[in-house]
């Protein structure tokens, strides 16, 4: 009987946690407009070809497409909500080159109040390779006893059918000793898919996946980052009327990134766009 009661209690708590998480996600999206108005005072609403926009005030006008803003309540600190905001240089997109600034915000989870922010001008550019996605990564990147970083993953995709290409890079952000938000990791490529084929069957392809783990050894106060990589090769071969997928070799490697006092140093071979 006691075991049954514990099981029911456990299931109830799990269900409550799921409902709470779903409610927080919905609430985050519901609050996006008010949070953006707090972040960009004087911004004016407009309607564009791709939906609702906010046009910022001031000399350097930027446009925020509400549909492209991502937000998430931070599990490591639920009183805070995270936002990633592309600030378009033009109201319309689909130009030969689309450029946007990127602003990362930490805001109050209850009130429309901006706690921390970091902006990188011209960080997002789409041309032959387009930005396909933004997502907040709230895995527990615990760098020291007081500092937990959060991540932003930026997805890219190529437009060539004969040479398919996709990539995802990871940035990590944390507050410094003065409480200012800043990047501690930039453009680590965590996913890559590329290939070359005849658009019918025959071709060669490569897939790279990387995971990030905390290494307990410290460098200038912060834990290291252990990067584990898996690279898979495969090819397609025509066999009569069929197209066979032939697995190739799989390579695995591991590398530790050290903190130099300002950022984690990413080797060129692991850097994305």
PDB file of C-alpha atoms in Angstrom:
ATOM      1  CA  UNK A   1       0.000   0.000   0.000  1.00  0.00           C
ATOM      2  CA  UNK A   2       2.803   2.386   0.959  1.00  0.00           C
ATOM      3  CA  UNK A   3       4.658   1.563  -2.279  1.00  0.00           C
ATOM      4  CA  UNK A   4       1.512   2.301  -4.299  1.00  0.00           C
ATOM      5  CA  UNK A   5       1.091   5.652  -2.524  1.00  0.00           C
ATOM      6  CA  UNK A   6       4.706   6.549  -3.244  1.00  0.00           C
ATOM      7  CA  UNK A   7       4.252   5.606  -6.909  1.00  0.00           C
ATOM      8  CA  UNK A   8       1.146   7.793  -7.207  1.00  0.00           C
ATOM      9  CA  UNK A   9       2.942  10.667  -5.474  1.00  0.00           C
ATOM     10  CA  UNK A  10       5.952  10.295  -7.775  1.00  0.00           C
ATOM     11  CA  UNK A  11       3.765  10.291 -10.873  1.00  0.00           C
ATOM     12  CA  UNK A  12       1.846  13.321  -9.593  1.00  0.00           C
ATOM     13  CA  UNK A  13       5.053  15.251  -8.972  1.00  0.00           C
ATOM     14  CA  UNK A  14       6.414  14.310 -12.413  1.00  0.00           C
ATOM     15  CA  UNK A  15       3.170  15.414 -14.062  1.00  0.00           C
ATOM     16  CA  UNK A  16       3.220  18.673 -12.100  1.00  0.00           C
ATOM     17  CA  UNK A  17       6.803  19.318 -13.219  1.00  0.00           C
ATOM     18  CA  UNK A  18       5.869  18.725 -16.869  1.00  0.00           C
ATOM     19  CA  UNK A  19       2.840  20.989 -16.618  1.00  0.00           C
ATOM     20  CA  UNK A  20       4.966  23.653 -14.901  1.00  0.00           C
ATOM     21  CA  UNK A  21       7.631  23.459 -17.615  1.00  0.00           C
ATOM     22  CA  UNK A  22       5.008  23.680 -20.378  1.00  0.00           C
ATOM     23  CA  UNK A  23       3.338  26.631 -18.645  1.00  0.00           C
ATOM     24  CA  UNK A  24       6.685  28.410 -18.304  1.00  0.00           C
ATOM     25  CA  UNK A  25       7.396  27.924 -22.010  1.00  0.00           C
ATOM     26  CA  UNK A  26       3.961  29.253 -22.988  1.00  0.00           C
ATOM     27  CA  UNK A  27       4.326  32.161 -20.582  1.00  0.00           C
ATOM     28  CA  UNK A  28       7.731  32.981 -22.036  1.00  0.00           C
ATOM     29  CA  UNK A  29       6.319  33.258 -25.563  1.00  0.00           C
ATOM     30  CA  UNK A  30       3.334  35.222 -24.277  1.00  0.00           C
ATOM     31  CA  UNK A  31       5.660  37.759 -22.622  1.00  0.00           C
ATOM     32  CA  UNK A  32       8.000  38.245 -25.593  1.00  0.00           C
ATOM     33  CA  UNK A  33       6.350  41.428 -26.886  1.00  0.00           C
ATOM     34  CA  UNK A  34       6.398  43.169 -23.482  1.00  0.00           C
ATOM     35  CA  UNK A  35       9.987  42.113 -22.877  1.00  0.00           C
ATOM     36  CA  UNK A  36      11.081  43.484 -26.260  1.00  0.00           C
ATOM     37  CA  UNK A  37       9.335  46.774 -25.557  1.00  0.00           C
ATOM     38  CA  UNK A  38      11.254  46.971 -22.283  1.00  0.00           C
ATOM     39  CA  UNK A  39      14.529  46.139 -24.049  1.00  0.00           C
ATOM     40  CA  UNK A  40      13.996  48.649 -26.873  1.00  0.00           C
ATOM     41  CA  UNK A  41      12.145  51.705 -25.525  1.00  0.00           C
ATOM     42  CA  UNK A  42      10.436  53.728 -28.210  1.00  0.00           C
ATOM     43  CA  UNK A  43      10.184  50.804 -30.636  1.00  0.00           C
ATOM     44  CA  UNK A  44       7.210  51.012 -33.007  1.00  0.00           C
ATOM     45  CA  UNK A  45       5.126  48.085 -34.223  1.00  0.00           C
ATOM     46  CA  UNK A  46       4.916  47.393 -37.958  1.00  0.00           C
ATOM     47  CA  UNK A  47       3.492  44.672 -40.167  1.00  0.00           C
ATOM     48  CA  UNK A  48       5.914  43.097 -42.621  1.00  0.00           C
ATOM     49  CA  UNK A  49       5.752  40.369 -45.253  1.00  0.00           C
ATOM     50  CA  UNK A  50       6.911  37.820 -42.659  1.00  0.00           C
ATOM     51  CA  UNK A  51       4.708  38.903 -39.765  1.00  0.00           C
ATOM     52  CA  UNK A  52       4.785  41.401 -36.913  1.00  0.00           C
ATOM     53  CA  UNK A  53       7.876  43.598 -36.577  1.00  0.00           C
ATOM     54  CA  UNK A  54       9.226  46.085 -34.070  1.00  0.00           C
ATOM     55  CA  UNK A  55      11.204  49.005 -35.488  1.00  0.00           C
ATOM     56  CA  UNK A  56      13.721  50.291 -32.967  1.00  0.00           C
ATOM     57  CA  UNK A  57      14.148  53.980 -32.233  1.00  0.00           C
ATOM     58  CA  UNK A  58      17.349  55.954 -32.737  1.00  0.00           C
ATOM     59  CA  UNK A  59      19.778  56.650 -35.551  1.00  0.00           C
ATOM     60  CA  UNK A  60      20.728  53.012 -36.261  1.00  0.00           C
ATOM     61  CA  UNK A  61      17.293  51.588 -36.964  1.00  0.00           C
ATOM     62  CA  UNK A  62      16.868  47.843 -36.623  1.00  0.00           C
ATOM     63  CA  UNK A  63      13.852  45.579 -37.098  1.00  0.00           C
ATOM     64  CA  UNK A  64      12.847  42.726 -34.796  1.00  0.00           C
ATOM     65  CA  UNK A  65      10.698  39.983 -36.300  1.00  0.00           C
ATOM     66  CA  UNK A  66       8.759  38.617 -33.334  1.00  0.00           C
ATOM     67  CA  UNK A  67       8.543  35.201 -34.981  1.00  0.00           C
ATOM     68  CA  UNK A  68      12.334  34.861 -35.009  1.00  0.00           C
ATOM     69  CA  UNK A  69      12.909  35.706 -31.338  1.00  0.00           C
ATOM     70  CA  UNK A  70      13.553  32.679 -29.115  1.00  0.00           C
ATOM     71  CA  UNK A  71      13.002  32.632 -25.354  1.00  0.00           C
ATOM     72  CA  UNK A  72      13.240  30.119 -22.534  1.00  0.00           C
ATOM     73  CA  UNK A  73      12.914  30.176 -18.758  1.00  0.00           C
ATOM     74  CA  UNK A  74      16.365  29.263 -17.398  1.00  0.00           C
ATOM     75  CA  UNK A  75      16.128  25.982 -15.427  1.00  0.00           C
ATOM     76  CA  UNK A  76      19.364  26.759 -13.554  1.00  0.00           C
ATOM     77  CA  UNK A  77      17.790  30.012 -12.331  1.00  0.00           C
ATOM     78  CA  UNK A  78      13.991  29.953 -12.893  1.00  0.00           C
ATOM     79  CA  UNK A  79      13.616  33.566 -11.775  1.00  0.00           C
ATOM     80  CA  UNK A  80      15.385  34.501 -15.023  1.00  0.00           C
ATOM     81  CA  UNK A  81      14.280  34.153 -18.643  1.00  0.00           C
ATOM     82  CA  UNK A  82      16.635  34.049 -21.628  1.00  0.00           C
ATOM     83  CA  UNK A  83      16.022  35.639 -25.022  1.00  0.00           C
ATOM     84  CA  UNK A  84      17.979  35.659 -28.270  1.00  0.00           C
ATOM     85  CA  UNK A  85      16.971  38.546 -30.527  1.00  0.00           C
ATOM     86  CA  UNK A  86      18.023  38.967 -34.183  1.00  0.00           C
ATOM     87  CA  UNK A  87      18.035  42.686 -35.025  1.00  0.00           C
ATOM     88  CA  UNK A  88      17.612  42.897 -38.796  1.00  0.00           C
ATOM     89  CA  UNK A  89      19.350  45.701 -40.685  1.00  0.00           C
ATOM     90  CA  UNK A  90      16.423  45.773 -43.160  1.00  0.00           C
ATOM     91  CA  UNK A  91      12.701  45.266 -42.599  1.00  0.00           C
ATOM     92  CA  UNK A  92      12.478  42.815 -45.503  1.00  0.00           C
ATOM     93  CA  UNK A  93      14.459  39.594 -45.724  1.00  0.00           C
ATOM     94  CA  UNK A  94      15.351  37.419 -48.724  1.00  0.00           C
ATOM     95  CA  UNK A  95      17.843  39.961 -50.071  1.00  0.00           C
ATOM     96  CA  UNK A  96      21.131  38.901 -51.677  1.00  0.00           C
ATOM     97  CA  UNK A  97      22.713  39.290 -48.228  1.00  0.00           C
ATOM     98  CA  UNK A  98      20.643  39.499 -45.035  1.00  0.00           C
ATOM     99  CA  UNK A  99      22.490  40.914 -42.030  1.00  0.00           C
ATOM    100  CA  UNK A 100      21.350  41.137 -38.430  1.00  0.00           C
ATOM    101  CA  UNK A 101      22.873  42.024 -35.095  1.00  0.00           C
ATOM    102  CA  UNK A 102      22.428  39.499 -32.305  1.00  0.00           C
ATOM    103  CA  UNK A 103      21.386  40.520 -28.807  1.00  0.00           C
ATOM    104  CA  UNK A 104      21.207  38.040 -25.940  1.00  0.00           C
ATOM    105  CA  UNK A 105      19.062  39.120 -22.994  1.00  0.00           C
ATOM    106  CA  UNK A 106      18.631  37.869 -19.445  1.00  0.00           C
ATOM    107  CA  UNK A 107      15.347  39.196 -18.075  1.00  0.00           C
ATOM    108  CA  UNK A 108      13.194  38.907 -14.986  1.00  0.00           C
ATOM    109  CA  UNK A 109      10.797  35.951 -15.190  1.00  0.00           C
ATOM    110  CA  UNK A 110       7.996  37.938 -13.526  1.00  0.00           C
ATOM    111  CA  UNK A 111       8.386  41.574 -14.486  1.00  0.00           C
ATOM    112  CA  UNK A 112       9.372  43.108 -17.862  1.00  0.00           C
ATOM    113  CA  UNK A 113      12.810  44.050 -16.542  1.00  0.00           C
ATOM    114  CA  UNK A 114      16.137  43.586 -18.348  1.00  0.00           C
ATOM    115  CA  UNK A 115      18.834  42.222 -16.041  1.00  0.00           C
ATOM    116  CA  UNK A 116      21.751  41.643 -18.409  1.00  0.00           C
ATOM    117  CA  UNK A 117      22.401  41.948 -22.131  1.00  0.00           C
ATOM    118  CA  UNK A 118      25.119  41.349 -24.695  1.00  0.00           C
ATOM    119  CA  UNK A 119      25.040  42.586 -28.285  1.00  0.00           C
ATOM    120  CA  UNK A 120      27.204  41.577 -31.238  1.00  0.00           C
ATOM    121  CA  UNK A 121      26.833  43.752 -34.316  1.00  0.00           C
ATOM    122  CA  UNK A 122      26.544  41.979 -37.675  1.00  0.00           C
ATOM    123  CA  UNK A 123      26.735  38.556 -36.024  1.00  0.00           C
ATOM    124  CA  UNK A 124      24.060  36.939 -38.218  1.00  0.00           C
ATOM    125  CA  UNK A 125      24.576  36.916 -41.983  1.00  0.00           C
ATOM    126  CA  UNK A 126      22.699  34.908 -44.602  1.00  0.00           C
ATOM    127  CA  UNK A 127      23.883  34.700 -48.203  1.00  0.00           C
ATOM    128  CA  UNK A 128      24.790  31.447 -50.006  1.00  0.00           C
ATOM    129  CA  UNK A 129      24.670  29.803 -46.583  1.00  0.00           C
ATOM    130  CA  UNK A 130      21.557  30.841 -44.678  1.00  0.00           C
ATOM    131  CA  UNK A 131      20.771  30.966 -40.979  1.00  0.00           C
ATOM    132  CA  UNK A 132      18.106  28.314 -40.489  1.00  0.00           C
ATOM    133  CA  UNK A 133      17.522  28.233 -36.720  1.00  0.00           C
ATOM    134  CA  UNK A 134      18.231  29.706 -33.301  1.00  0.00           C
ATOM    135  CA  UNK A 135      17.778  27.711 -30.089  1.00  0.00           C
ATOM    136  CA  UNK A 136      18.711  28.308 -26.463  1.00  0.00           C
ATOM    137  CA  UNK A 137      20.794  25.586 -24.818  1.00  0.00           C
ATOM    138  CA  UNK A 138      20.206  25.413 -21.057  1.00  0.00           C
ATOM    139  CA  UNK A 139      22.295  22.348 -20.226  1.00  0.00           C
ATOM    140  CA  UNK A 140      24.137  22.940 -16.936  1.00  0.00           C
ATOM    141  CA  UNK A 141      27.457  24.378 -18.047  1.00  0.00           C
ATOM    142  CA  UNK A 142      28.752  24.926 -14.502  1.00  0.00           C
ATOM    143  CA  UNK A 143      32.079  26.743 -14.875  1.00  0.00           C
ATOM    144  CA  UNK A 144      32.793  27.289 -11.186  1.00  0.00           C
ATOM    145  CA  UNK A 145      30.914  27.269  -7.865  1.00  0.00           C
ATOM    146  CA  UNK A 146      29.087  30.510  -8.655  1.00  0.00           C
ATOM    147  CA  UNK A 147      28.976  30.624 -12.449  1.00  0.00           C
ATOM    148  CA  UNK A 148      26.703  28.660 -14.775  1.00  0.00           C
ATOM    149  CA  UNK A 149      26.764  29.464 -18.474  1.00  0.00           C
ATOM    150  CA  UNK A 150      23.954  29.026 -20.980  1.00  0.00           C
ATOM    151  CA  UNK A 151      24.210  28.434 -24.694  1.00  0.00           C
ATOM    152  CA  UNK A 152      22.827  29.616 -27.994  1.00  0.00           C
ATOM    153  CA  UNK A 153      22.894  27.267 -30.979  1.00  0.00           C
ATOM    154  CA  UNK A 154      22.831  28.823 -34.447  1.00  0.00           C
ATOM    155  CA  UNK A 155      21.943  26.595 -37.394  1.00  0.00           C
ATOM    156  CA  UNK A 156      23.114  27.181 -40.981  1.00  0.00           C
ATOM    157  CA  UNK A 157      22.049  25.508 -44.227  1.00  0.00           C
ATOM    158  CA  UNK A 158      23.393  25.684 -47.763  1.00  0.00           C
ATOM    159  CA  UNK A 159      21.317  26.236 -50.892  1.00  0.00           C
ATOM    160  CA  UNK A 160      23.165  23.892 -53.258  1.00  0.00           C
ATOM    161  CA  UNK A 161      21.378  20.612 -54.019  1.00  0.00           C
ATOM    162  CA  UNK A 162      24.513  19.010 -55.451  1.00  0.00           C
ATOM    163  CA  UNK A 163      26.603  20.024 -52.457  1.00  0.00           C
ATOM    164  CA  UNK A 164      24.313  19.764 -49.409  1.00  0.00           C
ATOM    165  CA  UNK A 165      25.584  21.523 -46.312  1.00  0.00           C
ATOM    166  CA  UNK A 166      24.328  22.071 -42.790  1.00  0.00           C
ATOM    167  CA  UNK A 167      26.074  23.271 -39.655  1.00  0.00           C
ATOM    168  CA  UNK A 168      25.280  24.237 -36.062  1.00  0.00           C
ATOM    169  CA  UNK A 169      27.561  26.361 -33.890  1.00  0.00           C
ATOM    170  CA  UNK A 170      27.397  26.827 -30.129  1.00  0.00           C
ATOM    171  CA  UNK A 171      28.058  30.034 -28.199  1.00  0.00           C
ATOM    172  CA  UNK A 172      28.163  30.083 -24.392  1.00  0.00           C
ATOM    173  CA  UNK A 173      27.396  33.152 -22.261  1.00  0.00           C
ATOM    174  CA  UNK A 174      28.053  33.855 -18.589  1.00  0.00           C
ATOM    175  CA  UNK A 175      28.164  36.813 -16.216  1.00  0.00           C
ATOM    176  CA  UNK A 176      31.631  38.120 -15.354  1.00  0.00           C
ATOM    177  CA  UNK A 177      32.811  39.236 -11.913  1.00  0.00           C
ATOM    178  CA  UNK A 178      31.149  42.630 -12.432  1.00  0.00           C
ATOM    179  CA  UNK A 179      27.827  40.996 -13.360  1.00  0.00           C
ATOM    180  CA  UNK A 180      28.087  41.827 -17.074  1.00  0.00           C
ATOM    181  CA  UNK A 181      26.945  39.231 -19.590  1.00  0.00           C
ATOM    182  CA  UNK A 182      29.604  38.216 -22.097  1.00  0.00           C
ATOM    183  CA  UNK A 183      30.496  35.285 -24.375  1.00  0.00           C
ATOM    184  CA  UNK A 184      32.905  32.702 -22.961  1.00  0.00           C
ATOM    185  CA  UNK A 185      32.740  30.374 -25.992  1.00  0.00           C
ATOM    186  CA  UNK A 186      32.181  31.395 -29.613  1.00  0.00           C
ATOM    187  CA  UNK A 187      31.422  29.446 -32.787  1.00  0.00           C
ATOM    188  CA  UNK A 188      32.196  25.922 -31.647  1.00  0.00           C
ATOM    189  CA  UNK A 189      30.826  23.724 -34.447  1.00  0.00           C
ATOM    190  CA  UNK A 190      28.792  20.989 -32.763  1.00  0.00           C
ATOM    191  CA  UNK A 191      27.101  19.565 -35.875  1.00  0.00           C
ATOM    192  CA  UNK A 192      28.060  19.413 -39.534  1.00  0.00           C
ATOM    193  CA  UNK A 193      26.633  17.568 -42.519  1.00  0.00           C
ATOM    194  CA  UNK A 194      28.091  17.959 -45.963  1.00  0.00           C
ATOM    195  CA  UNK A 195      28.400  16.008 -49.180  1.00  0.00           C
ATOM    196  CA  UNK A 196      28.781  15.948 -52.923  1.00  0.00           C
ATOM    197  CA  UNK A 197      26.569  13.877 -55.225  1.00  0.00           C
ATOM    198  CA  UNK A 198      25.185  13.675 -58.751  1.00  0.00           C
ATOM    199  CA  UNK A 199      21.654  14.639 -57.529  1.00  0.00           C
ATOM    200  CA  UNK A 200      20.465  11.196 -58.591  1.00  0.00           C
ATOM    201  CA  UNK A 201      22.299   8.691 -56.375  1.00  0.00           C
ATOM    202  CA  UNK A 202      26.095   8.499 -56.434  1.00  0.00           C
ATOM    203  CA  UNK A 203      27.889  10.640 -53.895  1.00  0.00           C
ATOM    204  CA  UNK A 204      29.947  10.902 -50.726  1.00  0.00           C
ATOM    205  CA  UNK A 205      28.763  12.355 -47.417  1.00  0.00           C
ATOM    206  CA  UNK A 206      30.172  13.264 -44.002  1.00  0.00           C
ATOM    207  CA  UNK A 207      28.416  13.824 -40.673  1.00  0.00           C
ATOM    208  CA  UNK A 208      30.110  15.313 -37.601  1.00  0.00           C
ATOM    209  CA  UNK A 209      28.576  15.393 -34.109  1.00  0.00           C
ATOM    210  CA  UNK A 210      30.231  16.951 -31.054  1.00  0.00           C
ATOM    211  CA  UNK A 211      29.216  16.930 -27.407  1.00  0.00           C
ATOM    212  CA  UNK A 212      30.403  19.301 -24.679  1.00  0.00           C
ATOM    213  CA  UNK A 213      31.164  18.105 -21.145  1.00  0.00           C
ATOM    214  CA  UNK A 214      32.582  19.890 -18.125  1.00  0.00           C
ATOM    215  CA  UNK A 215      36.166  18.904 -17.266  1.00  0.00           C
ATOM    216  CA  UNK A 216      36.893  19.442 -13.542  1.00  0.00           C
ATOM    217  CA  UNK A 217      40.447  20.697 -14.099  1.00  0.00           C
ATOM    218  CA  UNK A 218      40.505  24.502 -13.791  1.00  0.00           C
ATOM    219  CA  UNK A 219      42.220  27.088 -15.983  1.00  0.00           C
ATOM    220  CA  UNK A 220      42.273  30.644 -14.640  1.00  0.00           C
ATOM    221  CA  UNK A 221      39.330  29.824 -12.378  1.00  0.00           C
ATOM    222  CA  UNK A 222      36.986  28.072 -14.829  1.00  0.00           C
ATOM    223  CA  UNK A 223      36.552  24.368 -15.522  1.00  0.00           C
ATOM    224  CA  UNK A 224      37.735  23.103 -18.886  1.00  0.00           C
ATOM    225  CA  UNK A 225      35.427  21.900 -21.650  1.00  0.00           C
ATOM    226  CA  UNK A 226      35.829  18.363 -22.973  1.00  0.00           C
ATOM    227  CA  UNK A 227      34.783  18.138 -26.646  1.00  0.00           C
ATOM    228  CA  UNK A 228      34.006  14.630 -27.901  1.00  0.00           C
ATOM    229  CA  UNK A 229      33.713  14.309 -31.689  1.00  0.00           C
ATOM    230  CA  UNK A 230      32.271  11.553 -33.872  1.00  0.00           C
ATOM    231  CA  UNK A 231      32.714  11.722 -37.645  1.00  0.00           C
ATOM    232  CA  UNK A 232      30.827   9.290 -39.880  1.00  0.00           C
ATOM    233  CA  UNK A 233      31.494   8.784 -43.590  1.00  0.00           C
ATOM    234  CA  UNK A 234      29.159   7.128 -46.057  1.00  0.00           C
ATOM    235  CA  UNK A 235      28.542   6.969 -49.779  1.00  0.00           C
ATOM    236  CA  UNK A 236      25.671   6.225 -52.106  1.00  0.00           C
ATOM    237  CA  UNK A 237      26.205   3.752 -54.945  1.00  0.00           C
ATOM    238  CA  UNK A 238      23.864   2.930 -57.805  1.00  0.00           C
ATOM    239  CA  UNK A 239      23.018  -0.773 -58.042  1.00  0.00           C
ATOM    240  CA  UNK A 240      20.756  -1.323 -61.003  1.00  0.00           C
ATOM    241  CA  UNK A 241      17.595   0.641 -60.321  1.00  0.00           C
ATOM    242  CA  UNK A 242      18.373   0.909 -56.625  1.00  0.00           C
ATOM    243  CA  UNK A 243      20.542   3.355 -54.700  1.00  0.00           C
ATOM    244  CA  UNK A 244      22.532   1.725 -51.907  1.00  0.00           C
ATOM    245  CA  UNK A 245      23.735   3.555 -48.808  1.00  0.00           C
ATOM    246  CA  UNK A 246      27.220   2.217 -48.015  1.00  0.00           C
ATOM    247  CA  UNK A 247      28.566   3.017 -44.523  1.00  0.00           C
ATOM    248  CA  UNK A 248      32.182   4.115 -44.344  1.00  0.00           C
ATOM    249  CA  UNK A 249      34.609   4.583 -41.504  1.00  0.00           C
ATOM    250  CA  UNK A 250      33.722   6.219 -38.194  1.00  0.00           C
ATOM    251  CA  UNK A 251      36.299   8.351 -36.413  1.00  0.00           C
ATOM    252  CA  UNK A 252      36.200   9.444 -32.785  1.00  0.00           C
ATOM    253  CA  UNK A 253      38.346  11.984 -30.990  1.00  0.00           C
ATOM    254  CA  UNK A 254      38.408  14.017 -27.791  1.00  0.00           C
ATOM    255  CA  UNK A 255      39.871  17.443 -27.107  1.00  0.00           C
ATOM    256  CA  UNK A 256      39.974  19.698 -24.067  1.00  0.00           C
ATOM    257  CA  UNK A 257      39.370  23.437 -24.378  1.00  0.00           C
ATOM    258  CA  UNK A 258      41.110  25.626 -21.820  1.00  0.00           C
ATOM    259  CA  UNK A 259      39.856  28.983 -20.551  1.00  0.00           C
ATOM    260  CA  UNK A 260      42.387  31.762 -21.229  1.00  0.00           C
ATOM    261  CA  UNK A 261      40.928  34.231 -18.733  1.00  0.00           C
ATOM    262  CA  UNK A 262      38.470  35.662 -21.228  1.00  0.00           C
ATOM    263  CA  UNK A 263      37.198  32.852 -23.472  1.00  0.00           C
ATOM    264  CA  UNK A 264      37.634  29.174 -24.231  1.00  0.00           C
ATOM    265  CA  UNK A 265      40.120  28.862 -27.079  1.00  0.00           C
ATOM    266  CA  UNK A 266      38.539  27.015 -30.033  1.00  0.00           C
ATOM    267  CA  UNK A 267      40.953  25.495 -32.584  1.00  0.00           C
ATOM    268  CA  UNK A 268      40.343  26.459 -36.200  1.00  0.00           C
ATOM    269  CA  UNK A 269      39.398  22.846 -37.056  1.00  0.00           C
ATOM    270  CA  UNK A 270      36.456  23.043 -34.622  1.00  0.00           C
ATOM    271  CA  UNK A 271      35.265  26.542 -35.551  1.00  0.00           C
ATOM    272  CA  UNK A 272      32.090  27.055 -37.531  1.00  0.00           C
ATOM    273  CA  UNK A 273      30.844  29.994 -39.573  1.00  0.00           C
TER     274      UNK A 273
END
